[in-house]
PDB file of C-alpha atoms in Angstrom:
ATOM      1  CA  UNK A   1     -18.941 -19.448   4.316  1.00 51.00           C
ATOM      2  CA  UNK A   2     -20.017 -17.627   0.940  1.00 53.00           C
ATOM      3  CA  UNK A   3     -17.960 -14.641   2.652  1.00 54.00           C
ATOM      4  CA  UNK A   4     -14.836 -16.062   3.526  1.00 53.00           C
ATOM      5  CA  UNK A   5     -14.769 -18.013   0.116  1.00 50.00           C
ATOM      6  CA  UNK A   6     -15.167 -14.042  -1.596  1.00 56.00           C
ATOM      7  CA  UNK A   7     -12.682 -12.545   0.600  1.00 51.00           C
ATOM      8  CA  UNK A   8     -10.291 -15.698   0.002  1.00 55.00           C
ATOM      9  CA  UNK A   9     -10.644 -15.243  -3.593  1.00 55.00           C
ATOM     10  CA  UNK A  10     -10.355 -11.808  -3.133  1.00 51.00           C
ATOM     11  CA  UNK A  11      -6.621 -12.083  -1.420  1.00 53.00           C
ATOM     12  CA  UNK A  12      -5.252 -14.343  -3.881  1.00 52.00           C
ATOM     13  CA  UNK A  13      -6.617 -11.780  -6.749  1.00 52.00           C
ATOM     14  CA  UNK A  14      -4.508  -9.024  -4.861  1.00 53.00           C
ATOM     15  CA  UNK A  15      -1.633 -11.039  -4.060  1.00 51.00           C
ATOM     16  CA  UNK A  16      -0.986 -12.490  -7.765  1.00 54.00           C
ATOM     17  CA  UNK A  17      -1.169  -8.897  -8.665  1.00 54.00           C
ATOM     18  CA  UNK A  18       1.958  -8.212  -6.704  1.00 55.00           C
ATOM     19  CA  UNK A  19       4.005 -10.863  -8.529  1.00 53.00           C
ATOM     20  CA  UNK A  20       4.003  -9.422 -12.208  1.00 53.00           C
ATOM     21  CA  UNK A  21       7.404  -8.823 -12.947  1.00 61.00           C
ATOM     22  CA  UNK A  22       8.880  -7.649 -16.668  1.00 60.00           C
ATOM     23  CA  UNK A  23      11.372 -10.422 -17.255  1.00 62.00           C
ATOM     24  CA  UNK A  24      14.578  -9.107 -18.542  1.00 59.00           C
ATOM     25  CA  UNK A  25      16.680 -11.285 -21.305  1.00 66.00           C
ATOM     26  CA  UNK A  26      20.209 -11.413 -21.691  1.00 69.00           C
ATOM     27  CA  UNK A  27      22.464 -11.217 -24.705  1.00 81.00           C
ATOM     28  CA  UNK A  28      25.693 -12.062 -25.228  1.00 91.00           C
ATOM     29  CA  UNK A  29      27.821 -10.528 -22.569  1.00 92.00           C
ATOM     30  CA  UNK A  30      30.832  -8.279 -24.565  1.00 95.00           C
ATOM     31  CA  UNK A  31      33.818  -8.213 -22.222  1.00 96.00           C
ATOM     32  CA  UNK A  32      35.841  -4.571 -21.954  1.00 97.00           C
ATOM     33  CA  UNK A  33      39.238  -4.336 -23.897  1.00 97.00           C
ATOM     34  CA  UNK A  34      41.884  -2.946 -21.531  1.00 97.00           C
ATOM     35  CA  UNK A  35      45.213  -0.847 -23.205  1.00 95.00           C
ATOM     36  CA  UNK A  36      47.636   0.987 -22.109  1.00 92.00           C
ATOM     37  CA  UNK A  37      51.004   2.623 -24.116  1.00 89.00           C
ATOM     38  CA  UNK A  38      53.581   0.687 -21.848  1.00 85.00           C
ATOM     39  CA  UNK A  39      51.939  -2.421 -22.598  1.00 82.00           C
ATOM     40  CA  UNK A  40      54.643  -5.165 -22.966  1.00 79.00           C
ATOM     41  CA  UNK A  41      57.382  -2.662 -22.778  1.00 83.00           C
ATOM     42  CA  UNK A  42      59.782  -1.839 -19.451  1.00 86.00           C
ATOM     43  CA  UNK A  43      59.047   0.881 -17.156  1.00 88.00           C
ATOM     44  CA  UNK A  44      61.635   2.118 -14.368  1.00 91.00           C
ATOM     45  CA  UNK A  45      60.647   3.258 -11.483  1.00 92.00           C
ATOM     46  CA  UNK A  46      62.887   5.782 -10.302  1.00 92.00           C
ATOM     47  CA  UNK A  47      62.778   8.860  -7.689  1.00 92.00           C
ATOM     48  CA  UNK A  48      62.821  11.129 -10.128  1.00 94.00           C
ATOM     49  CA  UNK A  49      59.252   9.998 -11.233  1.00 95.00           C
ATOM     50  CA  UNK A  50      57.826   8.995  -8.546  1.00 95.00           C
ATOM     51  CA  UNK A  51      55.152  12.028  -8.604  1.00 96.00           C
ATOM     52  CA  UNK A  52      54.432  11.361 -12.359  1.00 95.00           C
ATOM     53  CA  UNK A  53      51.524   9.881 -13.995  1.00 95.00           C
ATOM     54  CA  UNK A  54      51.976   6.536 -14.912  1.00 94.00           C
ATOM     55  CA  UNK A  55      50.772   5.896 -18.275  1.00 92.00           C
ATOM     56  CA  UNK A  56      46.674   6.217 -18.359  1.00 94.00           C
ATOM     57  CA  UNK A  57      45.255   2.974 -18.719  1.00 96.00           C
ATOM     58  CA  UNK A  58      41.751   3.254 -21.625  1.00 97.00           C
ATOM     59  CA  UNK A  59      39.542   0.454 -22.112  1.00 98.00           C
ATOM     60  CA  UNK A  60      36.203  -0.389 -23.867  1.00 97.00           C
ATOM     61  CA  UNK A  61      33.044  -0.708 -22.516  1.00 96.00           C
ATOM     62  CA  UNK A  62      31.727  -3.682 -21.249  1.00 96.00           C
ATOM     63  CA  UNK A  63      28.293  -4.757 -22.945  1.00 94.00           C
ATOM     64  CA  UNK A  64      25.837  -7.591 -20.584  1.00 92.00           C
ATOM     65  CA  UNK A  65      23.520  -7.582 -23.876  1.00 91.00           C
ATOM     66  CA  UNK A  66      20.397  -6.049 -21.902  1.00 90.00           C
ATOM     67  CA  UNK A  67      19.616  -2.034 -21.052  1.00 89.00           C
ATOM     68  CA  UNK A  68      21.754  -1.577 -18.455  1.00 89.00           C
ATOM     69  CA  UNK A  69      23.279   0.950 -16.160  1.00 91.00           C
ATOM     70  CA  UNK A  70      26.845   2.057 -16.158  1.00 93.00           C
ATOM     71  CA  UNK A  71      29.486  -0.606 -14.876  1.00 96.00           C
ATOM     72  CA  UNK A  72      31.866  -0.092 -12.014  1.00 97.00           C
ATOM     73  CA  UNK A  73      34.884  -0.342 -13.095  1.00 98.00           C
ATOM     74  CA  UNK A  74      37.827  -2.193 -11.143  1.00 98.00           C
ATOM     75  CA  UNK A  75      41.323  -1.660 -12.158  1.00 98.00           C
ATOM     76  CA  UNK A  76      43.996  -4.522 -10.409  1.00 98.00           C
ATOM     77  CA  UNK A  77      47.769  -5.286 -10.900  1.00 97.00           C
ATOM     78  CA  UNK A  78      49.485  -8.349  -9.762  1.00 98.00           C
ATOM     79  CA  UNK A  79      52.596 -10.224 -10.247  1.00 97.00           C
ATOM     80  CA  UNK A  80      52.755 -11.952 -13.496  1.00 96.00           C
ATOM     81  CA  UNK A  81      52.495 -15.493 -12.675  1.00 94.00           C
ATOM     82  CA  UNK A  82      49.629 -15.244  -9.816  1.00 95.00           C
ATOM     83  CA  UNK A  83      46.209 -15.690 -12.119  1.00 95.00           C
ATOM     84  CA  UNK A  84      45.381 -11.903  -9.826  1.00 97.00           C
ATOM     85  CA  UNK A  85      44.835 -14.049  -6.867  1.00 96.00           C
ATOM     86  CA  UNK A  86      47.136 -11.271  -4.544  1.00 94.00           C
ATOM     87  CA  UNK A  87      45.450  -8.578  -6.440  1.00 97.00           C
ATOM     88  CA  UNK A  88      46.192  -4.920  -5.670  1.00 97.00           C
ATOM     89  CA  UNK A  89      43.014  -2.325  -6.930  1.00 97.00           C
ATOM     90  CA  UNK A  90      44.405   0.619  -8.311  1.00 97.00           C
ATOM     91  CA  UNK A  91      40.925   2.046  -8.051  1.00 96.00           C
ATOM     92  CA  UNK A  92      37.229   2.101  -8.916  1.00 97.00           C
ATOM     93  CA  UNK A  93      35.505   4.445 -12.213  1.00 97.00           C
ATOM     94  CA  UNK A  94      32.399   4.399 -14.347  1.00 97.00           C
ATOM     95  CA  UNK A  95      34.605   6.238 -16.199  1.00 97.00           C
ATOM     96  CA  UNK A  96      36.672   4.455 -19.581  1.00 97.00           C
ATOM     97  CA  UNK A  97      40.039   5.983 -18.416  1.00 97.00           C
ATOM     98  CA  UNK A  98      41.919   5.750 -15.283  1.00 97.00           C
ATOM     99  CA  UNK A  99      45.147   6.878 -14.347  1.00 96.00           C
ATOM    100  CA  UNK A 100      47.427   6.348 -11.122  1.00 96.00           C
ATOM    101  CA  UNK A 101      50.949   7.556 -10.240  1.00 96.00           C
ATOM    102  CA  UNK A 102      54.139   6.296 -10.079  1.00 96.00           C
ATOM    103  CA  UNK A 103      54.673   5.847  -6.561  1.00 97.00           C
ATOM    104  CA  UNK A 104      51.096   4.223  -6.025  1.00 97.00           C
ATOM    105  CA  UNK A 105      52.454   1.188  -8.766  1.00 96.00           C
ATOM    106  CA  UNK A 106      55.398   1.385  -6.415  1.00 96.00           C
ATOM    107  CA  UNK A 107      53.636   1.078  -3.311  1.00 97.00           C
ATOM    108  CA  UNK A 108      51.479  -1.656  -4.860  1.00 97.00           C
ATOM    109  CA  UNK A 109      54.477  -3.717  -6.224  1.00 96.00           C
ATOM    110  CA  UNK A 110      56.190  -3.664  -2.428  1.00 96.00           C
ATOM    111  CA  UNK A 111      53.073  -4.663  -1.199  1.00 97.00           C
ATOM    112  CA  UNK A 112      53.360  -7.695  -3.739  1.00 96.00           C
ATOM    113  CA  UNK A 113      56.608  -9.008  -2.507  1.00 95.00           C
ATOM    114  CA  UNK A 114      58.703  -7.021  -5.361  1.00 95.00           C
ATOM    115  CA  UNK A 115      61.951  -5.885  -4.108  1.00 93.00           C
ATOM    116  CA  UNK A 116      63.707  -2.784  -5.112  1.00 91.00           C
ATOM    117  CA  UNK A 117      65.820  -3.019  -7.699  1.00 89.00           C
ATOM    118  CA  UNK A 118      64.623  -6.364  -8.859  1.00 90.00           C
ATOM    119  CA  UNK A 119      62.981  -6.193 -12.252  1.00 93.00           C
ATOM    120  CA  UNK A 120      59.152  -7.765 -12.650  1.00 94.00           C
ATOM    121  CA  UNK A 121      56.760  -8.402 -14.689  1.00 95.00           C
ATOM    122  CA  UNK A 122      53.483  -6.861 -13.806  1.00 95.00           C
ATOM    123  CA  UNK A 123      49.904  -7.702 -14.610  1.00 96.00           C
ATOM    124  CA  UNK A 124      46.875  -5.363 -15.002  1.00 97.00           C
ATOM    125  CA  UNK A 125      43.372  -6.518 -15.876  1.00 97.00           C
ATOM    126  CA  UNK A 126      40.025  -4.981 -15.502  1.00 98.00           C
ATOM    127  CA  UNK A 127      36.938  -6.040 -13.864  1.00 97.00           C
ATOM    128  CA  UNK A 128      33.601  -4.925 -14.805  1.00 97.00           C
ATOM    129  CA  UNK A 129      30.081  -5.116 -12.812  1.00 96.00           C
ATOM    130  CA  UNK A 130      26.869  -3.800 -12.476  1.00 94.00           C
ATOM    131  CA  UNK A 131      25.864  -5.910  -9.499  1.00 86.00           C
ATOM    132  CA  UNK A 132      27.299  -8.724  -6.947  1.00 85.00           C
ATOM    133  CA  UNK A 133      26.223 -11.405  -9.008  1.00 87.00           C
ATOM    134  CA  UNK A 134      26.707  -9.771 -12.566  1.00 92.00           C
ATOM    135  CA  UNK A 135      30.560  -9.123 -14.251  1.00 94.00           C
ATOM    136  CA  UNK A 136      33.166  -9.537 -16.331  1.00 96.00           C
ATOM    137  CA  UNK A 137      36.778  -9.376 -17.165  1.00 97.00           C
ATOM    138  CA  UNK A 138      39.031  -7.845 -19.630  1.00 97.00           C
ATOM    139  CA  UNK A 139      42.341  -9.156 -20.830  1.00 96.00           C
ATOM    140  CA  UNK A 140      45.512  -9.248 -19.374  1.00 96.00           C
ATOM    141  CA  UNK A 141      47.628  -6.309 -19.979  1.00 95.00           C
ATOM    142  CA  UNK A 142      51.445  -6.626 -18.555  1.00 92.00           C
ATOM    143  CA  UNK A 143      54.448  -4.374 -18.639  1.00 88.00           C
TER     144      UNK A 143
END
């Protein structure tokens, strides 16, 4: 009995021992600041341009107020209106820059129910995350 009351005593030593985890606080989460240069100004999208570079869109970083890796970085663009509910991604960075062409806005605004010719307001915003359950968002940037 002495034995099985050491060895008990024993496993729970060794099993405690595996739960010690650092505990990691969190600060005040500092949401990225999206730009571009065509913000709230008209853009035509033309054939002429359709290879160009559409305007590179710069933001700051995002901050989750602990030591943290690099966020992924999710650009989207949606209809003005739709709260990005029908978002399109224009693509994923850990970068602070991204840029896109002309023809992928294009392809993205057909995809969104725009019709050529008609004139629309677009959306972009940014989405920042360093896990599933961790992010943030940026403001609303529209042109």
């Amino acid at each position: 009995m002495k034995k099985i009351f050491s060895l008990s005593t024993l496993f729970l030593f060794f099993l405690s021992a595996c739960y010690d985890r650092d505990t990691v606080t969190m600060g005040e989460i500092t949401d990225p600041v999206l730009s571009n240069n065509l913000s709230n100004t008209q853009f035509g999208i033309t054939e002429e341009n359709l290879e160009d570079t559409f305007e590179p869109f710069r933001w700051t970083a995002a901050d989750f107020g602990f030591a943290h890796r690099i966020p992924d970085y999710v650009l989207r663009m949606d209809l003005a209106g739709n709260n990005f509910q029908n978002s399109i991604s224009l693509g994923t960075t850990r970068e602070r820059e991204h840029s896109v062409l002309v023809s992928r806005i294009n392809q993205n605004l057909l995809a969104l129910g725009a019709e050529p010719g008609d004139e629309v307001t677009v959306e972009f915003k940014l989405f920042a995350s360093i896990g599933t359950n961790l992010g943030t968002e940026s403001n609303v940037i529209n042109t």
